[in-house]
PDB file of C-alpha atoms in Angstrom:
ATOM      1  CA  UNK A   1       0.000   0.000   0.000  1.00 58.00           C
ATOM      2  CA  UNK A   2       2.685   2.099   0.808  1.00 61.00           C
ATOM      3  CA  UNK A   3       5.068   1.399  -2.563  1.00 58.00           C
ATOM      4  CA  UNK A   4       1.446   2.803  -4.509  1.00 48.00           C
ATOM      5  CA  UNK A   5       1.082   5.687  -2.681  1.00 49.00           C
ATOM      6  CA  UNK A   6       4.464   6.728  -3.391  1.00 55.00           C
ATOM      7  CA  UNK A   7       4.200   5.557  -7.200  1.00 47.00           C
ATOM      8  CA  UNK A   8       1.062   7.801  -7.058  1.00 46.00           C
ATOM      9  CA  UNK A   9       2.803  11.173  -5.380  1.00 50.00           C
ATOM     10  CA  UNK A  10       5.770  10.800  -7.728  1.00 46.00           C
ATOM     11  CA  UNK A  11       3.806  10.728 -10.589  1.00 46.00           C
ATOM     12  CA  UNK A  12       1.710  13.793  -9.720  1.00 46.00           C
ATOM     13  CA  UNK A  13       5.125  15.277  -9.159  1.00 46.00           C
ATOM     14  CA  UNK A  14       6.853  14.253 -12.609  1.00 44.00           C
ATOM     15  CA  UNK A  15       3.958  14.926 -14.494  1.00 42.00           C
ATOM     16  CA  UNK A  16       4.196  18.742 -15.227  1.00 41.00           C
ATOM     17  CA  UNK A  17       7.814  18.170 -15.584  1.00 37.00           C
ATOM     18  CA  UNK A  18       7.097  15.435 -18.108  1.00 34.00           C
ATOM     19  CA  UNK A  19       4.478  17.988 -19.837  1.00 33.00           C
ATOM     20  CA  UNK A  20       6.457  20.844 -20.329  1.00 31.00           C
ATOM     21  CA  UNK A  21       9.587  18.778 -21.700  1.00 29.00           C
ATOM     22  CA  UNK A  22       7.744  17.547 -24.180  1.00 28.00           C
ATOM     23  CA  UNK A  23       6.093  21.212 -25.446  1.00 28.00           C
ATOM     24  CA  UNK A  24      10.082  22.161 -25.050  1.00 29.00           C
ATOM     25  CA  UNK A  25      10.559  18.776 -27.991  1.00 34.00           C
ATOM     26  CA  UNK A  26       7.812  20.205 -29.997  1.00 34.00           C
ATOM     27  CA  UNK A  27       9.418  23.959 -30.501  1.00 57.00           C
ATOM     28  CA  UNK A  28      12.426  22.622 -32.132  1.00 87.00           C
ATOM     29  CA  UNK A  29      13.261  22.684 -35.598  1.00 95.00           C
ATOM     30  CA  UNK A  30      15.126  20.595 -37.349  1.00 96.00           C
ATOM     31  CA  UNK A  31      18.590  21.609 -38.769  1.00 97.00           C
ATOM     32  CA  UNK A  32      20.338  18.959 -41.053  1.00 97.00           C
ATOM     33  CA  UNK A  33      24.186  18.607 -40.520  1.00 98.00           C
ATOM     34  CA  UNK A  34      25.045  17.930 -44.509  1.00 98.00           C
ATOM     35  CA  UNK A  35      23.180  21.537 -45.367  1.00 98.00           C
ATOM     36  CA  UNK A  36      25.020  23.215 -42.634  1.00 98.00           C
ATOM     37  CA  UNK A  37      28.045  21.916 -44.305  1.00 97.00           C
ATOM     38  CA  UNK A  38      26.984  22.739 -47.708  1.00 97.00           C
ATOM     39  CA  UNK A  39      26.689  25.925 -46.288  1.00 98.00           C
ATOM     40  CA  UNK A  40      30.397  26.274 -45.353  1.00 98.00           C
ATOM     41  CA  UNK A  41      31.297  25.305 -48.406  1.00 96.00           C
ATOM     42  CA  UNK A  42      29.515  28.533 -49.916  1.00 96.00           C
ATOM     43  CA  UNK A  43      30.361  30.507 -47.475  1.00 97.00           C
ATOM     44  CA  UNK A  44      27.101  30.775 -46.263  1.00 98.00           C
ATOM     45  CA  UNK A  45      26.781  31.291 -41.876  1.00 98.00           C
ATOM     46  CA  UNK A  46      23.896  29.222 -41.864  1.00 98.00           C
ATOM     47  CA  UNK A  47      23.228  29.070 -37.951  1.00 98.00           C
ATOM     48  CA  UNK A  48      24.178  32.625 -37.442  1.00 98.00           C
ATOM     49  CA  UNK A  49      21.777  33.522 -40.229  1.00 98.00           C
ATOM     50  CA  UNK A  50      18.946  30.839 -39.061  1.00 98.00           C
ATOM     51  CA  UNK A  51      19.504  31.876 -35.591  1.00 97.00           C
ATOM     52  CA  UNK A  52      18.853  35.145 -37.028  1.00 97.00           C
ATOM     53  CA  UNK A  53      16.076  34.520 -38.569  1.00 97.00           C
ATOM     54  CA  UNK A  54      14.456  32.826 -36.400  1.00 96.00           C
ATOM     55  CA  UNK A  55      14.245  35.592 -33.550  1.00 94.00           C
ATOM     56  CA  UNK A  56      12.356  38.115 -36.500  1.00 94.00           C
ATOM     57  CA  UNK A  57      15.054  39.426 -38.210  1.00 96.00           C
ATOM     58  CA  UNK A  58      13.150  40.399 -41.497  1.00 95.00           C
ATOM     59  CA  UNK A  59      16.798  40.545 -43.289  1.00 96.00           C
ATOM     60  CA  UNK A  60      17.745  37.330 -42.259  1.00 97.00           C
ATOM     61  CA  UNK A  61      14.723  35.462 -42.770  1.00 97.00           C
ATOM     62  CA  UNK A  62      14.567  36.652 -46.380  1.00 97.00           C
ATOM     63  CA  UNK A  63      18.128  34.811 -46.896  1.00 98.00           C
ATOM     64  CA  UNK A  64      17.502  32.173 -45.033  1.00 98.00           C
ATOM     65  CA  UNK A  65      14.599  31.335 -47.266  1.00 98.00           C
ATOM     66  CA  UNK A  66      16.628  32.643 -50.010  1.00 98.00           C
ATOM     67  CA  UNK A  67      19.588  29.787 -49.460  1.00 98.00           C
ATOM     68  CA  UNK A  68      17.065  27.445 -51.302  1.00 97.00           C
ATOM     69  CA  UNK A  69      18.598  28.452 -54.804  1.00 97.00           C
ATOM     70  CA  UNK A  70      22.084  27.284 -53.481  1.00 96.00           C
ATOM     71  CA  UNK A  71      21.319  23.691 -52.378  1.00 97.00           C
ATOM     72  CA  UNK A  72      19.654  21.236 -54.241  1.00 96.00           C
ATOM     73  CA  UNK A  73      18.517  17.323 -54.404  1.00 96.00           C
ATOM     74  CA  UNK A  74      18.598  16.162 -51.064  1.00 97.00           C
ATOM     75  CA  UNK A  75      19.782  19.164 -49.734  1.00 98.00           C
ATOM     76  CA  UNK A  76      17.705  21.185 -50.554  1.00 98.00           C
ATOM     77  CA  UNK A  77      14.525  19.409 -49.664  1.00 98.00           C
ATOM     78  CA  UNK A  78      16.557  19.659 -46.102  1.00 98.00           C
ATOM     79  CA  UNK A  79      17.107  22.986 -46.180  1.00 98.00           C
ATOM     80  CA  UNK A  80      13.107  23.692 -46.895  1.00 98.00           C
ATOM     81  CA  UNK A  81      12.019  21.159 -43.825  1.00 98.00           C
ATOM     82  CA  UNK A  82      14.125  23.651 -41.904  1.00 98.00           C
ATOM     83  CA  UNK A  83      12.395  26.430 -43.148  1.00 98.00           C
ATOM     84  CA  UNK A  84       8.732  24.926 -43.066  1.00 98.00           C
ATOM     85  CA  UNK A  85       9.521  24.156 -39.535  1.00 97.00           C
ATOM     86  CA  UNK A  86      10.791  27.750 -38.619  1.00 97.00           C
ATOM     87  CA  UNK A  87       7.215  29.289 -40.013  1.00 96.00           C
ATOM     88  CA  UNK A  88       5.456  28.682 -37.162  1.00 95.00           C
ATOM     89  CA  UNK A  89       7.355  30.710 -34.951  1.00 94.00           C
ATOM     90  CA  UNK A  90       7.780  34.024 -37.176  1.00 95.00           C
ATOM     91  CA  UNK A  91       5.191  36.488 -37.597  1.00 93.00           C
ATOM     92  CA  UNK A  92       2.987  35.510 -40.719  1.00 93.00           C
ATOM     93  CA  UNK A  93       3.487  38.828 -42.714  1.00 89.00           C
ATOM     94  CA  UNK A  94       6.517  39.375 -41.924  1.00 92.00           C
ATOM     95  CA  UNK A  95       8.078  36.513 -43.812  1.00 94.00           C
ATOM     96  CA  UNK A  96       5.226  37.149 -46.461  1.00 95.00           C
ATOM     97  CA  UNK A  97       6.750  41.024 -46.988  1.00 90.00           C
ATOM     98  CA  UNK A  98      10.441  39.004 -47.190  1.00 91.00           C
ATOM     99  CA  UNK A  99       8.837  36.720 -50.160  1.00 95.00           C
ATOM    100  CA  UNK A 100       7.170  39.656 -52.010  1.00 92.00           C
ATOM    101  CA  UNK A 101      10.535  41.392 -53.031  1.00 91.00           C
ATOM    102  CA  UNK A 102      11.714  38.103 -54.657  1.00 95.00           C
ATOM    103  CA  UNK A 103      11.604  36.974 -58.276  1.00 96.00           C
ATOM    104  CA  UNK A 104       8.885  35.076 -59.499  1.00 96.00           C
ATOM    105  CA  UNK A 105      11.317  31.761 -59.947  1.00 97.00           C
ATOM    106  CA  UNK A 106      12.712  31.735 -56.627  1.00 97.00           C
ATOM    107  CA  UNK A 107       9.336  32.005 -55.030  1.00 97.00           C
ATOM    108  CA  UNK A 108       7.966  28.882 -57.624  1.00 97.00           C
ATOM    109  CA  UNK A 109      10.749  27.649 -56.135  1.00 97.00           C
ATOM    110  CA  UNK A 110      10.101  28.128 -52.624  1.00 98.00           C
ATOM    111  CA  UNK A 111       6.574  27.596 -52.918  1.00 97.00           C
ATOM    112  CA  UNK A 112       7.462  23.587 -54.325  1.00 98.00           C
ATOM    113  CA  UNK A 113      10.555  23.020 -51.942  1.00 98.00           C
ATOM    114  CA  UNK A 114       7.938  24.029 -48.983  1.00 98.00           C
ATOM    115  CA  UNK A 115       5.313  21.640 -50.167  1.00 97.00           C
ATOM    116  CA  UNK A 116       7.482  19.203 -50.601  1.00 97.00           C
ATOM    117  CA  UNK A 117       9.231  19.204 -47.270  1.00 98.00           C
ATOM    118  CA  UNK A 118       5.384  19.198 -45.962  1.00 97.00           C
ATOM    119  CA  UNK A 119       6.048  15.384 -46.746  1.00 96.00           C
ATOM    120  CA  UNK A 120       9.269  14.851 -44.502  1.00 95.00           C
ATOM    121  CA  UNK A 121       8.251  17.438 -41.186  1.00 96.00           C
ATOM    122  CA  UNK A 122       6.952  15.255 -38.387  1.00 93.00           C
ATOM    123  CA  UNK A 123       4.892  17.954 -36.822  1.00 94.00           C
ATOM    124  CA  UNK A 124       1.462  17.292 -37.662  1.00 94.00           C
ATOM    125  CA  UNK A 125       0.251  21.236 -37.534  1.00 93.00           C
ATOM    126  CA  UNK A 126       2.658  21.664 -40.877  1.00 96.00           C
ATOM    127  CA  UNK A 127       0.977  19.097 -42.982  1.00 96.00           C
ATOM    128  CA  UNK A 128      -2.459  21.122 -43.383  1.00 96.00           C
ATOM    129  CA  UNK A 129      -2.673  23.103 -46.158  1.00 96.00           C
ATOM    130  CA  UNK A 130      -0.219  26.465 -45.691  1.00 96.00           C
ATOM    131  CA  UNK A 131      -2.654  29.119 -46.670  1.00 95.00           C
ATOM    132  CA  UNK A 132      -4.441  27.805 -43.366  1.00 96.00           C
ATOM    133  CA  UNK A 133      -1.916  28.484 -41.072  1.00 96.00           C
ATOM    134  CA  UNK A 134       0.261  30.991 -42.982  1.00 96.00           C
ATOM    135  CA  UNK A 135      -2.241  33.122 -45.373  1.00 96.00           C
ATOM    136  CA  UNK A 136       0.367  35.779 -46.021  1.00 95.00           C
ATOM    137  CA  UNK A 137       3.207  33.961 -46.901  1.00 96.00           C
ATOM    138  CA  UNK A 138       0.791  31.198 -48.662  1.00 96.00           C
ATOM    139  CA  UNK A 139      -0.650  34.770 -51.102  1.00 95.00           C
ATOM    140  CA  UNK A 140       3.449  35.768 -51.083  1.00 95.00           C
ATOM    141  CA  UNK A 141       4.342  32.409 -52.686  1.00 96.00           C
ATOM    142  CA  UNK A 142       1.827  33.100 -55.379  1.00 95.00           C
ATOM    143  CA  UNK A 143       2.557  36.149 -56.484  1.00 92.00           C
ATOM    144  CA  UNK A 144       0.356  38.400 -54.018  1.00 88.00           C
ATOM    145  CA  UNK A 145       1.800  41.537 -53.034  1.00 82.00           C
ATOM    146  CA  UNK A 146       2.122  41.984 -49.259  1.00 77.00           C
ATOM    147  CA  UNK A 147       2.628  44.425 -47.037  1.00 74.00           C
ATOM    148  CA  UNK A 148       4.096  43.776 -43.616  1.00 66.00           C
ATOM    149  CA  UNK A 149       1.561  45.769 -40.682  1.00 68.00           C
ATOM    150  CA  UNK A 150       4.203  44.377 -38.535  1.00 60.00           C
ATOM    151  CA  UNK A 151       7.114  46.127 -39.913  1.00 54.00           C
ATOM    152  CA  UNK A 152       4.966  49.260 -39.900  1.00 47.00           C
ATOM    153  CA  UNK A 153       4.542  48.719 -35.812  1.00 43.00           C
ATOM    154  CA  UNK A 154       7.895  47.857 -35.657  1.00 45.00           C
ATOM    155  CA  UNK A 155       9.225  50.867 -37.534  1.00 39.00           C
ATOM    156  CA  UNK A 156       6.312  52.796 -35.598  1.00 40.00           C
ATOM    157  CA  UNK A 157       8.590  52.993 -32.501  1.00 38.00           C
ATOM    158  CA  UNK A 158      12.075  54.456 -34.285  1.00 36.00           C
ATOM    159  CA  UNK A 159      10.738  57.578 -36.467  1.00 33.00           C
ATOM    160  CA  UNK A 160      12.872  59.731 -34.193  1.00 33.00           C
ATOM    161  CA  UNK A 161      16.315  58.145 -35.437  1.00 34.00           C
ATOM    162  CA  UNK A 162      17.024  58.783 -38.944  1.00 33.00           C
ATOM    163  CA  UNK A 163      18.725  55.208 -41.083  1.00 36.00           C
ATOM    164  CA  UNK A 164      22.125  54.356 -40.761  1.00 38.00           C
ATOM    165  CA  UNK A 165      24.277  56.223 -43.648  1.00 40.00           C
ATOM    166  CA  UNK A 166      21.567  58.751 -44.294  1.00 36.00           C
ATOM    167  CA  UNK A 167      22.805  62.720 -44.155  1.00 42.00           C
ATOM    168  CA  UNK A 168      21.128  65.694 -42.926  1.00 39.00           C
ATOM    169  CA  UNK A 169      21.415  68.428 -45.893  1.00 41.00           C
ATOM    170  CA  UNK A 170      22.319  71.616 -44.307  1.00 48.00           C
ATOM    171  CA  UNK A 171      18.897  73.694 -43.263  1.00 46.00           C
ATOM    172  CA  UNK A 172      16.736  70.457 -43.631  1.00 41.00           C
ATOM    173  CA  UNK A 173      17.003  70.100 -39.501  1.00 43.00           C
ATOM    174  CA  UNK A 174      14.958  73.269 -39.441  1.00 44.00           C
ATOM    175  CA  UNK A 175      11.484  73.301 -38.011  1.00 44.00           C
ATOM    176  CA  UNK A 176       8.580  74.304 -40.442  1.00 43.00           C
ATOM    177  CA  UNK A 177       7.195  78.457 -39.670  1.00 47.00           C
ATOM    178  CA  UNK A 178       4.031  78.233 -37.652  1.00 50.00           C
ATOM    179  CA  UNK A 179       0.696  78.080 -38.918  1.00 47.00           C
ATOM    180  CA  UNK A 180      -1.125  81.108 -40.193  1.00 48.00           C
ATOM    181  CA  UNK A 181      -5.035  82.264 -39.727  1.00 49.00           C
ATOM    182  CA  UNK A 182      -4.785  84.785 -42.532  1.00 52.00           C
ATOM    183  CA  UNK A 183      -4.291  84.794 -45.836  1.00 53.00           C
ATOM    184  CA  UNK A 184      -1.769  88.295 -44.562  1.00 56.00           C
ATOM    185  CA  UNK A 185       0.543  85.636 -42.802  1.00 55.00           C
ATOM    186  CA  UNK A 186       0.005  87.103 -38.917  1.00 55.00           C
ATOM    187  CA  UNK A 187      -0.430  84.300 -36.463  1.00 55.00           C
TER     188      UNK A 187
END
């Protein structure tokens, strides 16, 4: 009696451990060692670039995706698994804004390589249809222009700094004249 009553605490104990290592399983994404080396080869960072990517950096996610035209064959239906799997976790029009500015091959391209790795993922959320779960990037891949709202919030926040490289032209810093109530010019 006593043995089950302990089998019974401990497994009320493990049980939210054994929970939330298993949601910790299911966030991963799967990285193939023979693209990373491809990658080398090409001189191509791939984990700095996925890593990247893969915390919403809208310049890496666009060549992450865009590494697809470098690999091929097995490879390449490796690399696209990777990226299927890292959809999920990046904001939908984000990576759909990344797709638009590409040329209609590589995003045929991308559109097949995706589908096709929809076949080899082992998360069962990626084998429904990707316009369900990823509408922007699913119009993106097809030729849809879209616009990312995200970027616009994001971009929202830093209107006081001006871009990197950009130069003031002398008098531009100047603040407009006030506003007028006549048509004279006295305020």
């Amino acid at each position: 009696m006593k043995s089950l009553f302990r089998a019974l605490i401990c497994l009320c104990l493990l049980s939210p451990v054994m929970v939330q290592a298993q949601e910790v399983k299911n966030e991963d994404i799967q990285v193939f060692p023979a693209v990373v080396k491809t990658a080398e080869w090409a001189n191509f960072k791939y984990m700095d670039v996925f890593n990247k990517a893969k915390s919403g950096d809208p310049r890496s996610i666009k060549e992450f995706l865009e590494f697809n035209s470098v690999v091929d064959g097995t490879e390449g239906l490796q690399h696209a698994t990777t990226c299927l799997e890292m959809l999920p976790f990046l904001i939908d029009d984000l990576v759909a804004s990344g797709i638009s500015g590409m040329k209609p091959k590589m995003k045929s391209l991308l559109l097949s390589r995706l589908q096709l790795a929809q076949g080899r993922t082992k998360k069962e959320a990626l084998l429904k249809p990707i316009q369900e779960w990823a509408p922007f990037t699913w119009k993106a891949l097809n030729g849809e222009r879209v616009t990312c709202n995200s970027c616009m919030h994001m971009i929202g926040g830093m209107t006081q700094s001006k871009p990197a490289g950009m130069e003031v032209k002398p008098g531009a810093e100047k603040s407009a004249p006030a506003a007028t109530d006549t048509e004279t010019g006295k305020q």
